[in-house]
Coordinates of C-alpha atoms and ligand atoms in Angstrom, one line a residue:
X1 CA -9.1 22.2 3.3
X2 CA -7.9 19.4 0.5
X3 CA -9.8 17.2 -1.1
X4 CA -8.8 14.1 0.2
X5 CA -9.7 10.6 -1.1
X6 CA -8.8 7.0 -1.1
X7 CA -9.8 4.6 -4.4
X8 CA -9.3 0.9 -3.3
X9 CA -8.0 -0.4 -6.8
X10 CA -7.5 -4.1 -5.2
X11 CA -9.0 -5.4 -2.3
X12 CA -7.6 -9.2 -2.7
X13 CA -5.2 -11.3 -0.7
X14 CA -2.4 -12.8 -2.3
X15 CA -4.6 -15.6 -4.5
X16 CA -5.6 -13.9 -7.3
X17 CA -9.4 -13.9 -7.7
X18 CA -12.1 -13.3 -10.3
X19 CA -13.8 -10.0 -9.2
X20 CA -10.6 -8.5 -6.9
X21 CA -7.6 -7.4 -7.9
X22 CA -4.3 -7.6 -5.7
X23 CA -3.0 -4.6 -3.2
X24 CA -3.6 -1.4 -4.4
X25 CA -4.7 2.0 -3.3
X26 CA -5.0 5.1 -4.9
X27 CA -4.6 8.5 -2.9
X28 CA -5.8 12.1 -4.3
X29 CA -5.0 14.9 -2.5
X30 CA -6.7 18.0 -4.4
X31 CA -5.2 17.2 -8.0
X32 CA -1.8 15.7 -6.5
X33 CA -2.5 11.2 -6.8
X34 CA 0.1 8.7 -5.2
X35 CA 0.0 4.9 -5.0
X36 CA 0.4 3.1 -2.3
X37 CA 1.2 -0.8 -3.4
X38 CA 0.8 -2.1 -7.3
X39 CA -0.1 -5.5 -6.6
X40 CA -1.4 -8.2 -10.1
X41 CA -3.6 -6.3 -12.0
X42 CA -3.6 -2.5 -10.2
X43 CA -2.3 -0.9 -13.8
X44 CA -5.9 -2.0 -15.4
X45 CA -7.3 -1.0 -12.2
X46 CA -5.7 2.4 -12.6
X47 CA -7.3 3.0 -16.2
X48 CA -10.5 1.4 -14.9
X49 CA -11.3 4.1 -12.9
X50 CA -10.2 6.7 -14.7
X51 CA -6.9 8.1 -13.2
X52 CA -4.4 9.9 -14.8
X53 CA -1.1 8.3 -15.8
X54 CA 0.7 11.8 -16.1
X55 CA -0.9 13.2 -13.2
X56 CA 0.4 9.8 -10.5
X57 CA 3.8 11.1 -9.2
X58 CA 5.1 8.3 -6.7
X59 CA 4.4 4.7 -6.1
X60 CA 5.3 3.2 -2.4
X61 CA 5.4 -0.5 -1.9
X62 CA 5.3 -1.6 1.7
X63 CA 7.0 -5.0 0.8
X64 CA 8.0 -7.1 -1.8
X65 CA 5.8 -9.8 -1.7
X66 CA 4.1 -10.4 -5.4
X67 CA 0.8 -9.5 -4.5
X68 CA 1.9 -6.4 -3.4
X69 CA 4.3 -5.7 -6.0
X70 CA 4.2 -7.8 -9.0
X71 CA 2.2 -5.0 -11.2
X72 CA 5.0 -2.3 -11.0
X73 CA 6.9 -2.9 -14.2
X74 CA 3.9 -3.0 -16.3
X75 CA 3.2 0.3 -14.0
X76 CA 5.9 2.2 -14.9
X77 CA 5.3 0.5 -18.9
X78 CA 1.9 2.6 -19.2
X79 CA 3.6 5.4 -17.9
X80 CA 6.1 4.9 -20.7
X81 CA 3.3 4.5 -23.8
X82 CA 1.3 7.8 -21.8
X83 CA 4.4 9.2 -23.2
X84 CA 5.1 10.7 -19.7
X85 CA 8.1 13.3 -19.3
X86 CA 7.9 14.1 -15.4
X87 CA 9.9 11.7 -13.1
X88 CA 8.2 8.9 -11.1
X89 CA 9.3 8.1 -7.7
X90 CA 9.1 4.6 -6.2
X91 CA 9.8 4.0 -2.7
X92 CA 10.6 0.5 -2.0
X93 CA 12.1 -1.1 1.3
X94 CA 16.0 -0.8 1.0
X95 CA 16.8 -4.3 1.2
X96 CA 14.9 -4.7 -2.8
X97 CA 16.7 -1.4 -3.9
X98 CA 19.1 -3.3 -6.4
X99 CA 17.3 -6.1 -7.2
X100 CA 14.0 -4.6 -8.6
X101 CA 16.3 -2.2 -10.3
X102 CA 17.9 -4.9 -12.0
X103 CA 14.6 -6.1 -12.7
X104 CA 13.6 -3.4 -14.3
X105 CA 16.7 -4.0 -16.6
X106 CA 15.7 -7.2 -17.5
X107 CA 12.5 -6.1 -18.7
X108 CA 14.1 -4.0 -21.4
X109 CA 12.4 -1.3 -19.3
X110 CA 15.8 0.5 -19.5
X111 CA 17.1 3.6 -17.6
X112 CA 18.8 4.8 -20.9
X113 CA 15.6 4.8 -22.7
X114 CA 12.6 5.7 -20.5
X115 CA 12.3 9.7 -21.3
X116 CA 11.5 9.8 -18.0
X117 CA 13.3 9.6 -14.7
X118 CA 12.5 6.7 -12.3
X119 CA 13.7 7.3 -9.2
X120 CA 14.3 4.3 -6.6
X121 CA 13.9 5.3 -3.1
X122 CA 14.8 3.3 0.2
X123 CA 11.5 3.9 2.0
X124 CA 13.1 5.7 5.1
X125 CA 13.9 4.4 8.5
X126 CA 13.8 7.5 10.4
X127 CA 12.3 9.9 8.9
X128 CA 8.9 10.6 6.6
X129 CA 8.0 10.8 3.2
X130 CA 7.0 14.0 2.3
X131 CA 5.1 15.4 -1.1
X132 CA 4.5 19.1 -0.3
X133 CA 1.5 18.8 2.3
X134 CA 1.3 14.6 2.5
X135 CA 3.3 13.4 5.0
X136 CA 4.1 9.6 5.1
X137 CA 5.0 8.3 8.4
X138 CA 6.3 4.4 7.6
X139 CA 5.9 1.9 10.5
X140 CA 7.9 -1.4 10.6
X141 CA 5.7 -4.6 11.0
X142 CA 6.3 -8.2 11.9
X143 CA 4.7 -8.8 8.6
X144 CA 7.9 -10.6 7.1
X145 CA 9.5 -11.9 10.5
X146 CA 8.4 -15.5 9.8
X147 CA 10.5 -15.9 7.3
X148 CA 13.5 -15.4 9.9
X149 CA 15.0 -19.2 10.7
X150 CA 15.2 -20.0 7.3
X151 CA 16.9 -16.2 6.4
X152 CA 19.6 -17.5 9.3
X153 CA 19.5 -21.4 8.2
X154 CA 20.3 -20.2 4.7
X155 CA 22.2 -16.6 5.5
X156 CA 20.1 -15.2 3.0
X157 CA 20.4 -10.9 2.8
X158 CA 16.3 -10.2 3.0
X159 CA 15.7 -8.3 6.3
X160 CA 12.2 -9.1 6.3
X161 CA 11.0 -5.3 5.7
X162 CA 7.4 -4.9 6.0
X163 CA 5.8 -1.1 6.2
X164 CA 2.2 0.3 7.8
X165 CA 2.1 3.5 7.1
X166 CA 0.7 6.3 8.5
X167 CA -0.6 9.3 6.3
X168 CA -1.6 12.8 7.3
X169 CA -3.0 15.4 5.4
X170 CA -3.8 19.2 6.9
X171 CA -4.9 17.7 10.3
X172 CA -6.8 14.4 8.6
X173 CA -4.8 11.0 9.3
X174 CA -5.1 7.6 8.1
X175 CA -3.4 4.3 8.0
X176 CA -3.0 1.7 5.8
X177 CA -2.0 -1.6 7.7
X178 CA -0.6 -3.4 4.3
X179 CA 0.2 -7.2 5.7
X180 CA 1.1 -7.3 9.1
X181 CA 2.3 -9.9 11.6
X182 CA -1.0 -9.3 13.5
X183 CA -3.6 -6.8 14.4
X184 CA -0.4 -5.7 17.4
X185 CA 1.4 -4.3 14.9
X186 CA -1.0 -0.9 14.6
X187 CA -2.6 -0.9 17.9
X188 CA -0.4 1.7 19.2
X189 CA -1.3 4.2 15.7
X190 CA -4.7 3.6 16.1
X191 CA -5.2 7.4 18.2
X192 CA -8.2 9.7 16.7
X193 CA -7.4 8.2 13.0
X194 CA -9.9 9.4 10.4
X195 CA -9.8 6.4 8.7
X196 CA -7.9 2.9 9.1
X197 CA -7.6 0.4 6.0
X198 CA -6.7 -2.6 7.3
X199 CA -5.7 -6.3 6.2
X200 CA -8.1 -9.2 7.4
X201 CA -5.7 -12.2 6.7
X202 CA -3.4 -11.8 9.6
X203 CA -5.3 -10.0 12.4
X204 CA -7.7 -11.0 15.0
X205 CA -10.8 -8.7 14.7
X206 CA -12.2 -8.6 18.0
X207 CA -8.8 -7.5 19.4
X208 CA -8.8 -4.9 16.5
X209 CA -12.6 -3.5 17.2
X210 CA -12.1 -3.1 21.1
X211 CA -8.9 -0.9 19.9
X212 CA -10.9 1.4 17.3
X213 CA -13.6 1.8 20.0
X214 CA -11.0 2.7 22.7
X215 CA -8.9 5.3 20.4
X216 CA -11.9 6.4 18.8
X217 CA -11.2 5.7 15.1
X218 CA -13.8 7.2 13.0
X219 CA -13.6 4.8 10.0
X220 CA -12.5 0.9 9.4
X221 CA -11.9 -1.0 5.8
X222 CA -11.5 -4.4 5.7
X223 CA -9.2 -5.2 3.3
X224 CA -6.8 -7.9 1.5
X225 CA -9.6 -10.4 1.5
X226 CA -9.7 -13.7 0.8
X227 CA -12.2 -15.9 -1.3
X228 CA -13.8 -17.6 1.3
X229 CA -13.6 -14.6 4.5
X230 CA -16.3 -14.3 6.6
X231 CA -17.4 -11.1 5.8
X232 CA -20.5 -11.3 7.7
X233 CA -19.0 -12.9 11.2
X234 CA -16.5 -9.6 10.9
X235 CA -19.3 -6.9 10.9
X236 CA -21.0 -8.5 13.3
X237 CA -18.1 -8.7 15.4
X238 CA -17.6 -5.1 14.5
X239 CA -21.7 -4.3 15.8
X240 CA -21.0 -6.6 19.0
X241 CA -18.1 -4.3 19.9
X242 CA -21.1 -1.2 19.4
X243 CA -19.1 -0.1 15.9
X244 CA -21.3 0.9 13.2
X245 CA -18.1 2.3 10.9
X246 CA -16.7 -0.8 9.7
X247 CA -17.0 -1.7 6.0
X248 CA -15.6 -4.7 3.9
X249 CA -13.5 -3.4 1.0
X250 CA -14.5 -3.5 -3.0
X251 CA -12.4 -2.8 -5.4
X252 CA -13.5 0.7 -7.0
X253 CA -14.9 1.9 -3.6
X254 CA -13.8 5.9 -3.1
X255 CA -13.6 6.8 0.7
X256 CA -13.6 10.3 1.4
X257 CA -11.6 11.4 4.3
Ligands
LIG1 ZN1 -0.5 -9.4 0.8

């Protein structure tokens, strides 16, 4: 069986705050470590807890907004002065493809000079993600759809990707929600997870708790949490609905799945 854990480097919504960073997680499977989201300040985050520049071998960002991406140059920059030599994957939604690569030009951090390969990836629309035994099932959300009358009004080219995505490991499965449009988004993911990490900006809990009771999910983080959430009014939500699995996120908390 692998060793399977989750390290939430940043547990804040999109304000910045003094004691959270942004959207981050790290994932260790036996020695193998993805990231899942480089939000503002995940690279110190990364070195904080002691993991491994050489040893992280992709990156997925479930969308574009800054809270969720903003850290990835600097990212791949500590790569760089770790003096890494292996490629780095980063799966982005396909409609950022060009841009962040362009980006990254900006930044002087230049494809002629890293010694090392970074390779953009669309994040797949019908098929998974897969690193040897990880598999990474991405699900659409409504996250981004908001934004849709002024995409039209203005004929801008976003096409308001926003990514859950579903992870399993052996026969272990969890899901990180990222943002979402609201707690409907998952509902229909929810079966037998091992462990859910979901957002607490955009959802409605008591909806959420009679669906992790019904589809018997065996663990629930609160995430992406905002200076002035009601922590308290959640997990007692969480006990009316007869859960006793529901924690609040902190950044440096390890959950072992
Ligand atoms: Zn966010």
């Amino acid at each position: 069986m692998a060793k399977i854990r989750l390290t939430i480097l940043g547990s804040s919504a999109g304000m910045p705050q003094a004691d959270r960073v942004n959207a981050g997680l790290a994932l260790s499977v036996d020695k193998r470590l993805l990231l899942l989201d480089c939000g503002g300040g995940v690279s110190a985050a990364f070195r904080r807890y002691w993991f491994d520049p050489l040893a992280v071998e992709r990156v997925i960002i479930t969308h574009t907004h800054p809270d969720h991406i903003s850290d990835l140059p600097l990212f791949v920059q500590m790569l760089y002065l770790a003096e890494r030599r292996e490629p780095f994957g980063i799966h982005l939604p396909s409609e950022a493809l060009s841009y962040i690569q362009d980006y990254f030009q900006a930044l002087y951090l230049l494809r002629e000079k890293l010694p090392f390969e970074v390779e953009f990836l669309p994040i797949p629309k019908e098929t998974d993600i897969r690193a040897d035994g990880i598999i990474i099932h991405p699900i659409p959300n409504t996250h981004l759809h908001g934004y849709r009358s002024l995409i039209e009004e203005y004929r801008l080219p976003n096409k308001m990707q926003c990514y859950s995505l579903l992870i399993s490991v052996d026969n272990k499965t969890m899901l990180y929600s990222a943002d979402l449009g609201s707690e409907k988004d998952v509902l229909p993911y929810l079966k037998n997870l091992d462990l859910l990490v979901i957002e607490s900006t955009h959802i409605g809990v008591g909806r959420l708790f009679q669906a992790v009771v019904e589809n018997n999910v065996r663990r629930v983080v609160l995430t992406h949490l905002t200076e002035t959430y009601d922590g308290e009014a959640a997990l007692a939500a969480a006990r009316k609905a007869g859960l006793d699995n529901v924690t609040l996120a902190a950044d440096g908390m390890r959950i072992d799945i």
